[in-house]
Short mmCIF file of C-alpha atoms in Angstrom, two decimals:
data_model
loop_
_atom_site.label_atom_id
_atom_site.label_comp_id
_atom_site.label_asym_id
_atom_site.label_seq_id
_atom_site.Cartn_x
_atom_site.Cartn_y
_atom_site.Cartn_z
CA GLU R 430 0.00 0.00 0.00
CA VAL R 431 1.28 3.43 -0.93
CA GLN R 432 1.51 5.39 2.30
CA LEU R 433 3.01 8.42 4.00
CA VAL R 434 3.08 8.66 7.80
CA GLU R 435 4.14 11.84 9.60
CA SER R 436 5.42 12.04 13.15
CA GLY R 437 7.12 14.47 15.49
CA GLY R 438 4.45 17.08 16.07
CA GLY R 439 3.72 18.56 19.46
CA LEU R 440 3.71 21.65 21.63
CA VAL R 441 6.71 23.96 21.48
CA GLN R 442 7.38 27.43 22.82
CA PRO R 443 7.93 30.42 20.53
CA GLY R 444 11.54 30.52 19.42
CA GLY R 445 11.89 26.77 19.85
CA SER R 446 12.65 24.00 17.39
CA LEU R 447 10.95 20.84 16.23
CA ARG R 448 11.76 18.15 13.68
CA LEU R 449 9.02 16.40 11.75
CA SER R 450 9.47 13.10 9.96
CA CYS R 451 7.55 11.46 7.15
CA ALA R 452 7.95 7.74 6.48
CA ALA R 453 7.12 6.55 2.99
CA SER R 454 6.20 3.05 1.87
CA GLY R 455 4.76 1.26 -1.13
CA PHE R 456 6.53 3.27 -3.83
CA THR R 457 10.00 4.20 -5.05
CA PHE R 458 10.59 7.15 -2.74
CA SER R 459 13.85 8.18 -4.36
CA ASP R 460 12.14 8.90 -7.70
CA HIS R 461 9.86 11.61 -6.36
CA TYR R 462 9.94 15.22 -5.34
CA MET R 463 8.47 15.48 -1.84
CA ASP R 464 6.75 18.50 -0.32
CA TRP R 465 5.44 19.78 2.97
CA VAL R 466 2.07 21.53 3.12
CA ARG R 467 0.50 23.02 6.25
CA GLN R 468 -2.93 24.11 7.38
CA ALA R 469 -3.48 26.48 10.27
CA PRO R 470 -6.61 25.82 12.36
CA GLY R 471 -9.69 26.80 10.37
CA LYS R 472 -7.61 28.07 7.47
CA GLY R 473 -6.69 26.95 3.96
CA LEU R 474 -3.74 24.99 2.62
CA GLU R 475 -0.30 26.61 2.51
CA TRP R 476 2.65 25.13 0.66
CA VAL R 477 5.75 25.06 2.88
CA GLY R 478 8.55 23.65 0.78
CA ARG R 479 10.01 20.97 -1.47
CA THR R 480 12.95 18.65 -1.86
CA ARG R 481 13.65 17.43 -5.36
CA ASN R 482 15.03 13.98 -6.13
CA LYS R 483 18.63 12.85 -6.61
CA ALA R 484 18.42 13.33 -10.37
CA ASN R 485 17.70 17.00 -9.64
CA SER R 486 20.46 17.28 -7.04
CA TYR R 487 18.14 17.21 -4.03
CA THR R 488 17.58 20.94 -4.44
CA THR R 489 15.11 22.58 -2.10
CA GLU R 490 12.58 25.40 -2.30
CA TYR R 491 10.74 27.20 0.48
CA ALA R 492 7.80 29.48 0.94
CA ALA R 493 8.78 33.02 1.86
CA SER R 494 7.05 32.64 5.24
CA VAL R 495 9.47 29.90 6.37
CA LYS R 496 12.63 30.56 4.36
CA GLY R 497 15.69 30.78 6.60
CA ARG R 498 13.90 29.08 9.51
CA PHE R 499 12.81 25.71 8.08
CA THR R 500 15.00 23.09 6.39
CA ILE R 501 13.76 20.15 4.35
CA SER R 502 15.91 17.05 3.95
CA ARG R 503 15.47 13.46 2.90
CA ASP R 504 17.15 10.10 3.39
CA ASP R 505 16.37 7.89 0.41
CA SER R 506 18.01 4.89 2.12
CA LYS R 507 15.37 5.17 4.85
CA ASN R 508 12.49 6.29 2.61
CA SER R 509 12.13 9.29 4.87
CA LEU R 510 11.47 13.00 4.58
CA TYR R 511 12.21 15.56 7.27
CA LEU R 512 11.24 19.10 8.19
CA GLN R 513 13.52 20.88 10.65
CA MET R 514 11.70 23.89 12.06
CA ASN R 515 13.68 26.51 13.98
CA SER R 516 12.79 29.91 15.44
CA LEU R 517 9.17 28.86 15.58
CA LYS R 518 6.46 31.50 15.74
CA THR R 519 2.87 31.28 16.95
CA GLU R 520 1.76 31.64 13.33
CA ASP R 521 3.51 28.36 12.50
CA THR R 522 0.79 26.55 14.45
CA ALA R 523 -0.78 24.15 11.95
CA VAL R 524 -1.28 20.60 10.82
CA TYR R 525 1.73 19.67 8.72
CA TYR R 526 1.30 17.24 5.84
CA CYS R 527 3.93 15.57 3.72
CA ALA R 528 2.88 14.95 0.15
CA ARG R 529 4.23 13.13 -2.88
CA VAL R 530 4.59 15.11 -6.09
CA THR R 531 3.49 13.31 -9.23
CA THR R 532 6.04 14.59 -11.74
CA VAL R 533 9.52 16.01 -11.94
CA ALA R 534 8.55 18.90 -14.19
CA PRO R 535 10.09 22.27 -13.22
CA GLY R 536 7.04 23.27 -11.21
CA GLY R 537 6.38 19.78 -9.98
CA GLY R 538 2.89 18.49 -10.49
CA ALA R 539 0.01 17.37 -8.35
CA PHE R 540 0.09 16.04 -4.82
CA ASP R 541 -1.29 12.57 -5.30
CA ILE R 542 -0.40 10.97 -1.97
CA TRP R 543 -0.74 12.72 1.40
CA GLY R 544 0.09 11.73 4.93
CA GLN R 545 -2.46 11.96 7.72
CA GLY R 546 -0.84 15.10 9.11
CA THR R 547 0.86 15.96 12.39
CA MET R 548 -0.16 18.90 14.59
CA VAL R 549 2.38 21.51 15.61
CA THR R 550 1.34 24.00 18.26
CA VAL R 551 3.58 26.96 19.01
CA SER R 552 2.51 28.56 22.27
CA SER R 553 3.91 29.74 25.57
CA ASP A 539 4.29 36.28 -7.98
CA ILE A 540 1.25 34.39 -9.23
CA GLN A 541 -1.98 34.98 -7.34
CA MET A 542 -4.87 32.49 -7.33
CA THR A 543 -8.42 33.74 -6.83
CA GLN A 544 -10.94 31.01 -6.07
CA SER A 545 -14.67 31.70 -5.89
CA PRO A 546 -17.05 31.46 -4.27
CA SER A 547 -15.60 30.98 -0.79
CA SER A 548 -18.68 28.99 0.14
CA LEU A 549 -21.85 27.73 -1.45
CA SER A 550 -25.00 25.88 -0.50
CA ALA A 551 -26.74 23.61 -2.99
CA SER A 552 -29.30 20.82 -3.06
CA VAL A 553 -28.59 17.16 -3.69
CA GLY A 554 -28.59 16.64 -7.45
CA ASP A 555 -27.64 20.23 -8.27
CA ARG A 556 -24.83 21.16 -10.60
CA VAL A 557 -22.08 22.95 -8.68
CA THR A 558 -19.40 25.12 -10.26
CA ILE A 559 -16.27 26.59 -8.67
CA THR A 560 -13.87 28.90 -10.47
CA CYS A 561 -10.19 29.61 -10.05
CA GLN A 562 -8.44 32.51 -11.71
CA ALA A 563 -4.68 32.91 -12.00
CA SER A 564 -3.05 36.33 -12.19
CA GLN A 565 -0.97 35.18 -15.16
CA ASP A 566 -0.99 32.43 -17.76
CA ILE A 567 -0.33 29.05 -16.10
CA SER A 568 -1.19 26.91 -19.13
CA ASN A 569 -2.93 23.81 -17.73
CA TYR A 570 -0.81 23.59 -14.56
CA LEU A 571 -3.83 23.47 -12.29
CA ASN A 572 -5.09 20.77 -9.93
CA TRP A 573 -8.20 20.38 -7.78
CA TYR A 574 -8.47 18.76 -4.34
CA GLN A 575 -11.25 17.77 -1.99
CA GLN A 576 -10.77 18.01 1.77
CA LYS A 577 -13.22 16.65 4.30
CA PRO A 578 -13.07 17.80 7.94
CA GLY A 579 -10.17 16.30 9.86
CA LYS A 580 -8.80 14.56 6.77
CA ALA A 581 -5.94 15.12 4.38
CA PRO A 582 -6.74 16.61 0.97
CA LYS A 583 -7.49 14.23 -1.88
CA LEU A 584 -6.49 14.83 -5.48
CA LEU A 585 -9.51 14.87 -7.82
CA ILE A 586 -8.40 16.60 -11.03
CA TYR A 587 -4.86 17.11 -12.35
CA ASP A 588 -3.57 19.20 -15.25
CA ALA A 589 -6.85 21.13 -15.32
CA SER A 590 -9.06 18.42 -16.79
CA ASN A 591 -7.76 14.93 -16.03
CA LEU A 592 -9.74 12.81 -13.59
CA GLU A 593 -7.58 11.05 -11.01
CA THR A 594 -7.99 7.28 -10.98
CA GLY A 595 -10.91 6.15 -8.86
CA VAL A 596 -12.60 9.56 -8.69
CA PRO A 597 -16.29 9.55 -9.68
CA SER A 598 -17.09 10.91 -13.11
CA ARG A 599 -19.48 13.53 -11.72
CA PHE A 600 -16.35 15.56 -10.97
CA SER A 601 -14.76 17.43 -13.87
CA GLY A 602 -12.41 20.30 -14.61
CA SER A 603 -11.80 22.60 -17.53
CA GLY A 604 -9.86 25.67 -18.55
CA SER A 605 -6.41 26.84 -19.48
CA GLY A 606 -4.36 29.99 -19.30
CA THR A 607 -5.84 32.04 -16.46
CA ASP A 608 -9.41 30.79 -16.04
CA PHE A 609 -10.38 27.39 -14.70
CA THR A 610 -13.63 25.71 -13.68
CA PHE A 611 -14.37 22.75 -11.43
CA THR A 612 -17.79 21.12 -11.71
CA ILE A 613 -19.78 18.58 -9.76
CA SER A 614 -22.48 17.52 -12.21
CA SER A 615 -24.90 16.17 -9.59
CA LEU A 616 -24.09 17.00 -5.97
CA GLN A 617 -24.17 14.05 -3.59
CA PRO A 618 -24.27 14.13 0.23
CA GLU A 619 -20.75 12.67 0.39
CA ASP A 620 -19.43 15.63 -1.63
CA ILE A 621 -19.74 17.94 1.36
CA ALA A 622 -16.19 19.22 1.74
CA THR A 623 -13.87 22.10 1.01
CA TYR A 624 -12.38 22.20 -2.48
CA TYR A 625 -9.05 23.79 -3.38
CA CYS A 626 -7.38 24.65 -6.65
CA GLN A 627 -3.58 24.55 -6.83
CA GLN A 628 -1.28 25.88 -9.52
CA TYR A 629 2.21 24.59 -10.22
CA ASP A 630 3.45 26.85 -13.01
CA ASN A 631 6.27 27.75 -10.68
CA LEU A 632 6.18 26.75 -7.06
CA PRO A 633 2.88 25.43 -5.73
CA LEU A 634 0.17 27.82 -4.63
CA PHE A 635 -3.31 26.96 -3.42
CA GLY A 636 -6.49 28.92 -3.91
CA GLY A 637 -8.40 30.03 -0.83
CA GLY A 638 -10.86 27.15 -0.89
CA THR A 639 -14.60 26.72 -1.44
CA LYS A 640 -16.73 25.17 1.29
CA VAL A 641 -19.62 23.22 -0.21
CA GLU A 642 -22.67 22.58 1.95
CA ILE A 643 -26.04 20.93 1.40
CA LYS A 644 -29.05 23.23 1.30
#
């Protein structure tokens, strides 16, 4: 079964750090771009960032709202995706989803597989 | 930067009604437009990719059309299980979602 499972969410104080993980199974993880998407409580979907595949040098992209604070990485040997979040702000409070990108076109493609999400709460 | 304007933000319709949602891009994005359905407490689900292609396993009452800057998502006959929020998403450059449309039963 094709599956993504996030973990690592929780409560953290403003200015703190947290590392999310996403475990992939049922497909060739190394072939795909992988993204993080978040959703603040009661709000819409916000793209967070991307890691491309090995063929595209594992390059990364970030939304302006998280650039310089968040880092996306991957370990293809472990079929795992990571999101290191530093200098967290209250506005980073959201459910964080990892998602598989369908194509390796310059802009990516659609998100055809999603994890169940992990909640991150930034509060004092 | 590309802006995505999705409308309406919410709608109420009867079972069996035809429902239409629009998404407008601030610049030409060709057919780089996808549509998702999200039910409360669940992850989004891909319904339509590349503006008009139905994802495998998605009922045929869902459809999409458009290219360039103007796109339309249609539910031909609204069913109770279609109650959800729908999002468009462009990928001409980096991904960007529309604001969402909450669909309710009248």
